[in-house]
mmCIF file with all atom_site columns, C-alpha atoms and ligand atoms in Angstrom:
data_model
loop_
_atom_site.group_PDB
_atom_site.id
_atom_site.type_symbol
_atom_site.label_atom_id
_atom_site.label_alt_id
_atom_site.label_comp_id
_atom_site.label_asym_id
_atom_site.label_entity_id
_atom_site.label_seq_id
_atom_site.pdbx_PDB_ins_code
_atom_site.Cartn_x
_atom_site.Cartn_y
_atom_site.Cartn_z
_atom_site.occupancy
_atom_site.B_iso_or_equiv
_atom_site.pdbx_formal_charge
_atom_site.auth_seq_id
_atom_site.auth_comp_id
_atom_site.auth_asym_id
_atom_site.auth_atom_id
_atom_site.pdbx_PDB_model_num
ATOM   1   C CA  . MET A 1 1   ? -46.825 -81.937  72.697 1.00 0.00 ? 1   MET A CA  1
ATOM   2   C CA  . ASN A 1 2   ? -43.278 -80.808  71.956 1.00 0.00 ? 2   ASN A CA  1
ATOM   3   C CA  . ARG A 1 3   ? -40.661 -83.450  72.619 1.00 0.00 ? 3   ARG A CA  1
ATOM   4   C CA  . VAL A 1 4   ? -37.883 -81.881  74.661 1.00 0.00 ? 4   VAL A CA  1
ATOM   5   C CA  . ALA A 1 5   ? -34.726 -83.687  75.799 1.00 0.00 ? 5   ALA A CA  1
ATOM   6   C CA  . ILE A 1 6   ? -31.579 -82.811  77.662 1.00 0.00 ? 6   ILE A CA  1
ATOM   7   C CA  . TYR A 1 7   ? -28.245 -84.447  77.010 1.00 0.00 ? 7   TYR A CA  1
ATOM   8   C CA  . PRO A 1 8   ? -26.144 -83.983  80.153 1.00 0.00 ? 8   PRO A CA  1
ATOM   9   C CA  . GLY A 1 9   ? -22.398 -84.504  80.357 1.00 0.00 ? 9   GLY A CA  1
ATOM   10  C CA  . SER A 1 10  ? -19.038 -82.998  81.202 1.00 0.00 ? 10  SER A CA  1
ATOM   11  C CA  . PHE A 1 11  ? -18.040 -82.550  77.540 1.00 0.00 ? 11  PHE A CA  1
ATOM   12  C CA  . ASP A 1 12  ? -14.431 -81.971  78.637 1.00 0.00 ? 12  ASP A CA  1
ATOM   13  C CA  . PRO A 1 13  ? -14.086 -81.749  75.658 1.00 0.00 ? 13  PRO A CA  1
ATOM   14  C CA  . LEU A 1 14  ? -16.761 -82.617  73.076 1.00 0.00 ? 14  LEU A CA  1
ATOM   15  C CA  . THR A 1 15  ? -15.696 -85.710  71.089 1.00 0.00 ? 15  THR A CA  1
ATOM   16  C CA  . MET A 1 16  ? -17.008 -87.314  67.895 1.00 0.00 ? 16  MET A CA  1
ATOM   17  C CA  . GLY A 1 17  ? -18.724 -89.816  70.216 1.00 0.00 ? 17  GLY A CA  1
ATOM   18  C CA  . HIS A 1 18  ? -20.832 -86.993  71.665 1.00 0.00 ? 18  HIS A CA  1
ATOM   19  C CA  . VAL A 1 19  ? -21.332 -85.470  68.195 1.00 0.00 ? 19  VAL A CA  1
ATOM   20  C CA  . ASP A 1 20  ? -22.590 -88.803  66.884 1.00 0.00 ? 20  ASP A CA  1
ATOM   21  C CA  . ILE A 1 21  ? -25.126 -89.161  69.715 1.00 0.00 ? 21  ILE A CA  1
ATOM   22  C CA  . ILE A 1 22  ? -26.345 -85.573  69.232 1.00 0.00 ? 22  ILE A CA  1
ATOM   23  C CA  . LYS A 1 23  ? -26.752 -85.999  65.456 1.00 0.00 ? 23  LYS A CA  1
ATOM   24  C CA  . ARG A 1 24  ? -28.626 -89.272  65.833 1.00 0.00 ? 24  ARG A CA  1
ATOM   25  C CA  . ALA A 1 25  ? -30.879 -87.978  68.618 1.00 0.00 ? 25  ALA A CA  1
ATOM   26  C CA  . ALA A 1 26  ? -31.651 -84.504  67.259 1.00 0.00 ? 26  ALA A CA  1
ATOM   27  C CA  . PRO A 1 27  ? -34.295 -85.714  64.725 1.00 0.00 ? 27  PRO A CA  1
ATOM   28  C CA  . LEU A 1 28  ? -36.139 -87.508  67.543 1.00 0.00 ? 28  LEU A CA  1
ATOM   29  C CA  . PHE A 1 29  ? -36.849 -84.312  69.478 1.00 0.00 ? 29  PHE A CA  1
ATOM   30  C CA  . ASP A 1 30  ? -38.287 -80.861  68.816 1.00 0.00 ? 30  ASP A CA  1
ATOM   31  C CA  . LYS A 1 31  ? -35.688 -79.365  71.129 1.00 0.00 ? 31  LYS A CA  1
ATOM   32  C CA  . LEU A 1 32  ? -32.448 -80.808  72.469 1.00 0.00 ? 32  LEU A CA  1
ATOM   33  C CA  . TYR A 1 33  ? -30.597 -79.083  75.308 1.00 0.00 ? 33  TYR A CA  1
ATOM   34  C CA  . ILE A 1 34  ? -26.954 -80.001  75.604 1.00 0.00 ? 34  ILE A CA  1
ATOM   35  C CA  . CYS A 1 35  ? -26.443 -79.611  79.294 1.00 0.00 ? 35  CYS A CA  1
ATOM   36  C CA  . ILE A 1 36  ? -22.851 -79.070  80.460 1.00 0.00 ? 36  ILE A CA  1
ATOM   37  C CA  . SER A 1 37  ? -22.312 -80.211  84.026 1.00 0.00 ? 37  SER A CA  1
ATOM   38  C CA  . GLU A 1 38  ? -20.032 -78.110  86.159 1.00 0.00 ? 38  GLU A CA  1
ATOM   39  C CA  . SER A 1 39  ? -19.174 -79.506  89.564 1.00 0.00 ? 39  SER A CA  1
ATOM   40  C CA  . THR A 1 40  ? -16.930 -77.896  92.169 1.00 0.00 ? 40  THR A CA  1
ATOM   41  C CA  . ALA A 1 41  ? -15.823 -81.415  93.149 1.00 0.00 ? 41  ALA A CA  1
ATOM   42  C CA  . LYS A 1 42  ? -14.285 -81.981  89.706 1.00 0.00 ? 42  LYS A CA  1
ATOM   43  C CA  . SER A 1 43  ? -11.462 -80.298  87.862 1.00 0.00 ? 43  SER A CA  1
ATOM   44  C CA  . TYR A 1 44  ? -11.812 -79.744  84.145 1.00 0.00 ? 44  TYR A CA  1
ATOM   45  C CA  . THR A 1 45  ? -9.216  -79.317  81.400 1.00 0.00 ? 45  THR A CA  1
ATOM   46  C CA  . PHE A 1 46  ? -11.493 -77.019  79.412 1.00 0.00 ? 46  PHE A CA  1
ATOM   47  C CA  . SER A 1 47  ? -13.166 -74.087  81.147 1.00 0.00 ? 47  SER A CA  1
ATOM   48  C CA  . LEU A 1 48  ? -16.935 -73.878  81.186 1.00 0.00 ? 48  LEU A CA  1
ATOM   49  C CA  . GLU A 1 49  ? -16.828 -71.067  78.615 1.00 0.00 ? 49  GLU A CA  1
ATOM   50  C CA  . GLU A 1 50  ? -14.512 -73.080  76.346 1.00 0.00 ? 50  GLU A CA  1
ATOM   51  C CA  . ARG A 1 51  ? -16.715 -76.198  76.518 1.00 0.00 ? 51  ARG A CA  1
ATOM   52  C CA  . LYS A 1 52  ? -19.803 -74.115  75.817 1.00 0.00 ? 52  LYS A CA  1
ATOM   53  C CA  . GLN A 1 53  ? -18.235 -72.235  72.906 1.00 0.00 ? 53  GLN A CA  1
ATOM   54  C CA  . LEU A 1 54  ? -16.882 -75.408  71.250 1.00 0.00 ? 54  LEU A CA  1
ATOM   55  C CA  . ILE A 1 55  ? -20.291 -77.114  71.347 1.00 0.00 ? 55  ILE A CA  1
ATOM   56  C CA  . LYS A 1 56  ? -22.099 -73.997  70.099 1.00 0.00 ? 56  LYS A CA  1
ATOM   57  C CA  . GLU A 1 57  ? -19.719 -73.736  67.137 1.00 0.00 ? 57  GLU A CA  1
ATOM   58  C CA  . CYS A 1 58  ? -20.427 -77.359  66.201 1.00 0.00 ? 58  CYS A CA  1
ATOM   59  C CA  . PHE A 1 59  ? -24.205 -77.050  66.509 1.00 0.00 ? 59  PHE A CA  1
ATOM   60  C CA  . PRO A 1 60  ? -25.363 -73.618  65.346 1.00 0.00 ? 60  PRO A CA  1
ATOM   61  C CA  . SER A 1 61  ? -29.003 -74.715  65.314 1.00 0.00 ? 61  SER A CA  1
ATOM   62  C CA  . ASP A 1 62  ? -32.141 -73.262  66.876 1.00 0.00 ? 62  ASP A CA  1
ATOM   63  C CA  . THR A 1 63  ? -33.334 -76.651  67.997 1.00 0.00 ? 63  THR A CA  1
ATOM   64  C CA  . ILE A 1 64  ? -30.074 -77.487  69.789 1.00 0.00 ? 64  ILE A CA  1
ATOM   65  C CA  . GLU A 1 65  ? -29.239 -75.236  72.722 1.00 0.00 ? 65  GLU A CA  1
ATOM   66  C CA  . VAL A 1 66  ? -26.299 -75.343  75.107 1.00 0.00 ? 66  VAL A CA  1
ATOM   67  C CA  . VAL A 1 67  ? -27.030 -74.804  78.808 1.00 0.00 ? 67  VAL A CA  1
ATOM   68  C CA  . VAL A 1 68  ? -25.027 -75.168  82.014 1.00 0.00 ? 68  VAL A CA  1
ATOM   69  C CA  . ASN A 1 69  ? -25.986 -77.261  85.009 1.00 0.00 ? 69  ASN A CA  1
ATOM   70  C CA  . LYS A 1 70  ? -24.414 -76.931  88.437 1.00 0.00 ? 70  LYS A CA  1
ATOM   71  C CA  . GLY A 1 71  ? -27.044 -79.032  90.212 1.00 0.00 ? 71  GLY A CA  1
ATOM   72  C CA  . LEU A 1 72  ? -29.221 -82.092  89.847 1.00 0.00 ? 72  LEU A CA  1
ATOM   73  C CA  . THR A 1 73  ? -29.692 -83.075  86.195 1.00 0.00 ? 73  THR A CA  1
ATOM   74  C CA  . ALA A 1 74  ? -33.270 -84.313  86.632 1.00 0.00 ? 74  ALA A CA  1
ATOM   75  C CA  . LYS A 1 75  ? -34.228 -81.052  88.343 1.00 0.00 ? 75  LYS A CA  1
ATOM   76  C CA  . VAL A 1 76  ? -32.763 -79.015  85.484 1.00 0.00 ? 76  VAL A CA  1
ATOM   77  C CA  . ALA A 1 77  ? -34.631 -81.228  83.014 1.00 0.00 ? 77  ALA A CA  1
ATOM   78  C CA  . LYS A 1 78  ? -37.922 -80.379  84.712 1.00 0.00 ? 78  LYS A CA  1
ATOM   79  C CA  . GLU A 1 79  ? -37.071 -76.672  84.830 1.00 0.00 ? 79  GLU A CA  1
ATOM   80  C CA  . LEU A 1 80  ? -36.366 -76.700  81.074 1.00 0.00 ? 80  LEU A CA  1
ATOM   81  C CA  . GLY A 1 81  ? -39.627 -78.509  80.374 1.00 0.00 ? 81  GLY A CA  1
ATOM   82  C CA  . ALA A 1 82  ? -37.821 -81.631  79.165 1.00 0.00 ? 82  ALA A CA  1
ATOM   83  C CA  . GLN A 1 83  ? -39.583 -85.004  79.285 1.00 0.00 ? 83  GLN A CA  1
ATOM   84  C CA  . TYR A 1 84  ? -36.447 -86.948  78.340 1.00 0.00 ? 84  TYR A CA  1
ATOM   85  C CA  . ILE A 1 85  ? -32.850 -87.311  79.434 1.00 0.00 ? 85  ILE A CA  1
ATOM   86  C CA  . LEU A 1 86  ? -30.544 -88.564  76.687 1.00 0.00 ? 86  LEU A CA  1
ATOM   87  C CA  . ARG A 1 87  ? -27.478 -90.677  77.457 1.00 0.00 ? 87  ARG A CA  1
ATOM   88  C CA  . GLY A 1 88  ? -24.992 -92.671  75.401 1.00 0.00 ? 88  GLY A CA  1
ATOM   89  C CA  . ILE A 1 89  ? -23.911 -96.213  76.264 1.00 0.00 ? 89  ILE A CA  1
ATOM   90  C CA  . ARG A 1 90  ? -20.449 -97.481  75.307 1.00 0.00 ? 90  ARG A CA  1
ATOM   91  C CA  . THR A 1 91  ? -19.748 -100.336 77.685 1.00 0.00 ? 91  THR A CA  1
ATOM   92  C CA  . TYR A 1 92  ? -21.252 -102.563 80.366 1.00 0.00 ? 92  TYR A CA  1
ATOM   93  C CA  . MET A 1 93  ? -19.728 -100.169 82.866 1.00 0.00 ? 93  MET A CA  1
ATOM   94  C CA  . ASP A 1 94  ? -21.724 -97.286  81.345 1.00 0.00 ? 94  ASP A CA  1
ATOM   95  C CA  . MET A 1 95  ? -24.813 -99.502  81.463 1.00 0.00 ? 95  MET A CA  1
ATOM   96  C CA  . GLU A 1 96  ? -24.406 -100.338 85.177 1.00 0.00 ? 96  GLU A CA  1
ATOM   97  C CA  . TYR A 1 97  ? -23.912 -96.692  86.079 1.00 0.00 ? 97  TYR A CA  1
ATOM   98  C CA  . GLU A 1 98  ? -26.786 -95.499  83.901 1.00 0.00 ? 98  GLU A CA  1
ATOM   99  C CA  . LYS A 1 99  ? -29.121 -98.097  85.359 1.00 0.00 ? 99  LYS A CA  1
ATOM   100 C CA  . SER A 1 100 ? -28.617 -96.764  88.878 1.00 0.00 ? 100 SER A CA  1
ATOM   101 C CA  . MET A 1 101 ? -28.993 -93.156  87.702 1.00 0.00 ? 101 MET A CA  1
ATOM   102 C CA  . ASP A 1 102 ? -32.183 -94.074  85.858 1.00 0.00 ? 102 ASP A CA  1
ATOM   103 C CA  . THR A 1 103 ? -33.608 -95.795  88.927 1.00 0.00 ? 103 THR A CA  1
ATOM   104 C CA  . MET A 1 104 ? -32.859 -92.751  91.058 1.00 0.00 ? 104 MET A CA  1
ATOM   105 C CA  . ASN A 1 105 ? -34.239 -90.276  88.518 1.00 0.00 ? 105 ASN A CA  1
ATOM   106 C CA  . SER A 1 106 ? -37.394 -92.351  88.012 1.00 0.00 ? 106 SER A CA  1
ATOM   107 C CA  . SER A 1 107 ? -38.088 -92.331  91.726 1.00 0.00 ? 107 SER A CA  1
ATOM   108 C CA  . LEU A 1 108 ? -37.455 -88.581  92.006 1.00 0.00 ? 108 LEU A CA  1
ATOM   109 C CA  . TYR A 1 109 ? -39.325 -87.660  88.812 1.00 0.00 ? 109 TYR A CA  1
ATOM   110 C CA  . PRO A 1 110 ? -41.562 -90.542  87.616 1.00 0.00 ? 110 PRO A CA  1
ATOM   111 C CA  . ASP A 1 111 ? -42.619 -88.740  84.434 1.00 0.00 ? 111 ASP A CA  1
ATOM   112 C CA  . LEU A 1 112 ? -39.030 -88.206  83.251 1.00 0.00 ? 112 LEU A CA  1
ATOM   113 C CA  . GLU A 1 113 ? -37.761 -90.912  80.885 1.00 0.00 ? 113 GLU A CA  1
ATOM   114 C CA  . THR A 1 114 ? -34.119 -91.588  80.098 1.00 0.00 ? 114 THR A CA  1
ATOM   115 C CA  . ILE A 1 115 ? -33.450 -92.526  76.481 1.00 0.00 ? 115 ILE A CA  1
ATOM   116 C CA  . PHE A 1 116 ? -30.286 -94.484  75.743 1.00 0.00 ? 116 PHE A CA  1
ATOM   117 C CA  . LEU A 1 117 ? -28.467 -94.699  72.436 1.00 0.00 ? 117 LEU A CA  1
ATOM   118 C CA  . PHE A 1 118 ? -25.689 -97.217  71.999 1.00 0.00 ? 118 PHE A CA  1
ATOM   119 C CA  . ALA A 1 119 ? -22.420 -95.712  70.793 1.00 0.00 ? 119 ALA A CA  1
ATOM   120 C CA  . SER A 1 120 ? -21.689 -96.278  67.112 1.00 0.00 ? 120 SER A CA  1
ATOM   121 C CA  . SER A 1 121 ? -19.176 -99.123  67.041 1.00 0.00 ? 121 SER A CA  1
ATOM   122 C CA  . HIS A 1 122 ? -16.318 -97.112  65.508 1.00 0.00 ? 122 HIS A CA  1
ATOM   123 C CA  . LEU A 1 123 ? -16.658 -94.562  68.327 1.00 0.00 ? 123 LEU A CA  1
ATOM   124 C CA  . SER A 1 124 ? -17.425 -96.862  71.225 1.00 0.00 ? 124 SER A CA  1
ATOM   125 C CA  . THR A 1 125 ? -13.939 -96.644  72.734 1.00 0.00 ? 125 THR A CA  1
ATOM   126 C CA  . ILE A 1 126 ? -13.735 -92.863  72.558 1.00 0.00 ? 126 ILE A CA  1
ATOM   127 C CA  . SER A 1 127 ? -13.937 -90.787  75.709 1.00 0.00 ? 127 SER A CA  1
ATOM   128 C CA  . SER A 1 128 ? -12.902 -87.225  76.513 1.00 0.00 ? 128 SER A CA  1
ATOM   129 C CA  . SER A 1 129 ? -10.219 -88.471  78.901 1.00 0.00 ? 129 SER A CA  1
ATOM   130 C CA  . LEU A 1 130 ? -8.770  -90.889  76.326 1.00 0.00 ? 130 LEU A CA  1
ATOM   131 C CA  . VAL A 1 131 ? -8.474  -88.249  73.604 1.00 0.00 ? 131 VAL A CA  1
ATOM   132 C CA  . LYS A 1 132 ? -6.768  -85.896  76.062 1.00 0.00 ? 132 LYS A CA  1
ATOM   133 C CA  . GLU A 1 133 ? -4.336  -88.595  77.155 1.00 0.00 ? 133 GLU A CA  1
ATOM   134 C CA  . VAL A 1 134 ? -3.465  -89.610  73.584 1.00 0.00 ? 134 VAL A CA  1
ATOM   135 C CA  . ALA A 1 135 ? -3.100  -85.967  72.488 1.00 0.00 ? 135 ALA A CA  1
ATOM   136 C CA  . PHE A 1 136 ? -0.786  -85.306  75.435 1.00 0.00 ? 136 PHE A CA  1
ATOM   137 C CA  . LEU A 1 137 ? 1.370   -88.253  74.389 1.00 0.00 ? 137 LEU A CA  1
ATOM   138 C CA  . GLY A 1 138 ? 1.603   -86.934  70.830 1.00 0.00 ? 138 GLY A CA  1
ATOM   139 C CA  . GLY A 1 139 ? -0.894  -89.305  69.169 1.00 0.00 ? 139 GLY A CA  1
ATOM   140 C CA  . ASP A 1 140 ? -3.103  -88.243  66.278 1.00 0.00 ? 140 ASP A CA  1
ATOM   141 C CA  . ILE A 1 141 ? -6.646  -87.725  67.557 1.00 0.00 ? 141 ILE A CA  1
ATOM   142 C CA  . SER A 1 142 ? -7.891  -85.699  64.601 1.00 0.00 ? 142 SER A CA  1
ATOM   143 C CA  . THR A 1 143 ? -10.581 -88.221  63.649 1.00 0.00 ? 143 THR A CA  1
ATOM   144 C CA  . PHE A 1 144 ? -11.942 -88.398  67.184 1.00 0.00 ? 144 PHE A CA  1
ATOM   145 C CA  . VAL A 1 145 ? -12.742 -84.742  67.882 1.00 0.00 ? 145 VAL A CA  1
ATOM   146 C CA  . PRO A 1 146 ? -14.242 -81.906  65.797 1.00 0.00 ? 146 PRO A CA  1
ATOM   147 C CA  . PRO A 1 147 ? -11.664 -79.525  64.210 1.00 0.00 ? 147 PRO A CA  1
ATOM   148 C CA  . ASN A 1 148 ? -12.309 -76.646  66.653 1.00 0.00 ? 148 ASN A CA  1
ATOM   149 C CA  . VAL A 1 149 ? -11.762 -78.997  69.616 1.00 0.00 ? 149 VAL A CA  1
ATOM   150 C CA  . LEU A 1 150 ? -8.596  -80.347  68.007 1.00 0.00 ? 150 LEU A CA  1
ATOM   151 C CA  . ASN A 1 151 ? -7.120  -76.841  67.648 1.00 0.00 ? 151 ASN A CA  1
ATOM   152 C CA  . LEU A 1 152 ? -7.766  -75.852  71.255 1.00 0.00 ? 152 LEU A CA  1
ATOM   153 C CA  . LEU A 1 153 ? -6.651  -79.244  72.564 1.00 0.00 ? 153 LEU A CA  1
ATOM   154 C CA  . LEU A 1 154 ? -3.345  -79.082  70.685 1.00 0.00 ? 154 LEU A CA  1
ATOM   155 C CA  . ASP A 1 155 ? -2.912  -75.549  71.975 1.00 0.00 ? 155 ASP A CA  1
ATOM   156 C CA  . LYS A 1 156 ? -3.340  -76.788  75.526 1.00 0.00 ? 156 LYS A CA  1
ATOM   157 C CA  . VAL A 1 157 ? -0.889  -79.636  74.938 1.00 0.00 ? 157 VAL A CA  1
ATOM   158 C CA  . LYS A 1 158 ? 1.667   -77.080  73.697 1.00 0.00 ? 158 LYS A CA  1
ATOM   159 C CA  . LYS A 1 159 ? 1.094   -74.904  76.761 1.00 0.00 ? 159 LYS A CA  1
ATOM   160 C CA  . ASN A 1 160 ? 1.220   -77.987  79.013 1.00 0.00 ? 160 ASN A CA  1
ATOM   161 C CA  . GLU A 1 161 ? -2.279  -77.384  80.330 1.00 0.00 ? 161 GLU A CA  1
ATOM   162 C CA  . ILE A 1 162 ? -3.382  -81.033  80.053 1.00 0.00 ? 162 ILE A CA  1
ATOM   163 C CA  . GLU A 1 163 ? -3.356  -83.020  83.273 1.00 0.00 ? 163 GLU A CA  1
HETATM 164 P P1  . LIG B 2 .   ? -20.299 -87.694  82.086 1.00 0.00 ? 201 LIG B P1  1
HETATM 165 O O1  . LIG B 2 .   ? -19.306 -87.131  83.059 1.00 0.00 ? 201 LIG B O1  1
HETATM 166 O O2  . LIG B 2 .   ? -21.721 -87.321  82.372 1.00 0.00 ? 201 LIG B O2  1
HETATM 167 O O3  . LIG B 2 .   ? -20.121 -89.163  81.798 1.00 0.00 ? 201 LIG B O3  1
HETATM 168 P P2  . LIG B 2 .   ? -19.297 -87.295  79.387 1.00 0.00 ? 201 LIG B P2  1
HETATM 169 O O4  . LIG B 2 .   ? -19.062 -86.015  78.662 1.00 0.00 ? 201 LIG B O4  1
HETATM 170 O O5  . LIG B 2 .   ? -18.146 -88.204  79.567 1.00 0.00 ? 201 LIG B O5  1
HETATM 171 O O6  . LIG B 2 .   ? -19.950 -86.866  80.753 1.00 0.00 ? 201 LIG B O6  1
HETATM 172 O O7  . LIG B 2 .   ? -20.438 -88.128  78.653 1.00 0.00 ? 201 LIG B O7  1
HETATM 173 C C1  . LIG B 2 .   ? -21.726 -87.587  78.440 1.00 0.00 ? 201 LIG B C1  1
HETATM 174 C C2  . LIG B 2 .   ? -22.609 -88.645  77.810 1.00 0.00 ? 201 LIG B C2  1
HETATM 175 O O8  . LIG B 2 .   ? -22.107 -88.971  76.527 1.00 0.00 ? 201 LIG B O8  1
HETATM 176 C C3  . LIG B 2 .   ? -22.688 -89.964  78.576 1.00 0.00 ? 201 LIG B C3  1
HETATM 177 O O9  . LIG B 2 .   ? -23.983 -90.503  78.420 1.00 0.00 ? 201 LIG B O9  1
HETATM 178 C C4  . LIG B 2 .   ? -21.677 -90.831  77.867 1.00 0.00 ? 201 LIG B C4  1
HETATM 179 O O10 . LIG B 2 .   ? -21.963 -92.204  78.007 1.00 0.00 ? 201 LIG B O10 1
HETATM 180 C C5  . LIG B 2 .   ? -21.888 -90.368  76.430 1.00 0.00 ? 201 LIG B C5  1
HETATM 181 N N1  . LIG B 2 .   ? -20.698 -90.596  75.624 1.00 0.00 ? 201 LIG B N1  1
HETATM 182 C C6  . LIG B 2 .   ? -19.435 -90.194  75.852 1.00 0.00 ? 201 LIG B C6  1
HETATM 183 N N2  . LIG B 2 .   ? -18.605 -90.632  74.881 1.00 0.00 ? 201 LIG B N2  1
HETATM 184 C C7  . LIG B 2 .   ? -19.370 -91.343  74.024 1.00 0.00 ? 201 LIG B C7  1
HETATM 185 C C8  . LIG B 2 .   ? -19.108 -92.085  72.812 1.00 0.00 ? 201 LIG B C8  1
HETATM 186 N N3  . LIG B 2 .   ? -17.875 -92.218  72.326 1.00 0.00 ? 201 LIG B N3  1
HETATM 187 N N4  . LIG B 2 .   ? -20.147 -92.676  72.200 1.00 0.00 ? 201 LIG B N4  1
HETATM 188 C C9  . LIG B 2 .   ? -21.402 -92.591  72.704 1.00 0.00 ? 201 LIG B C9  1
HETATM 189 N N5  . LIG B 2 .   ? -21.714 -91.924  73.842 1.00 0.00 ? 201 LIG B N5  1
HETATM 190 C C10 . LIG B 2 .   ? -20.712 -91.311  74.489 1.00 0.00 ? 201 LIG B C10 1
#
């Protein structure tokens, strides 16, 4: 049986933390869907199209596909034929949150497993919101995001589009 996973997240924007998880997980699966969540309750710095494009440019592979999710992640996983949800863990706070999500998903879809990878230690403090904040304040974030993300992020800082 093909091993199919989805990696859901906001990716607002993609950071080296996400890239690291994707690179480490990709060999474990036959197909990995990077699933961008778009919620009307949230506001994003990067548009859906921008987030999608940036990820696609970083992973031009047949086995890694970018999709969009406006609903329930576990439902989308089933629709895509995925048996696994992939998540990254940086802190105890991530762990607490993920535990409750896993419990909920397991009760909704018992045959769906969530696979957790711990963040690599040098990236464990990196989040999309932190890189945006530091970039806005003029800090150098070039080692924490891929080059295409850096360019667009600095562009947004210049145009004052970062909240
Ligand atoms: P969400 O809004 O779903 O938390 P994010 O884009 O912030 O969306 O994160 C998506 C996933 O990537 C989550 O599982 C998160 O824990 C993981 N992640 C984010 N940053 C890192 C990092 N630096 N190292 C490892 N995993 C990370």
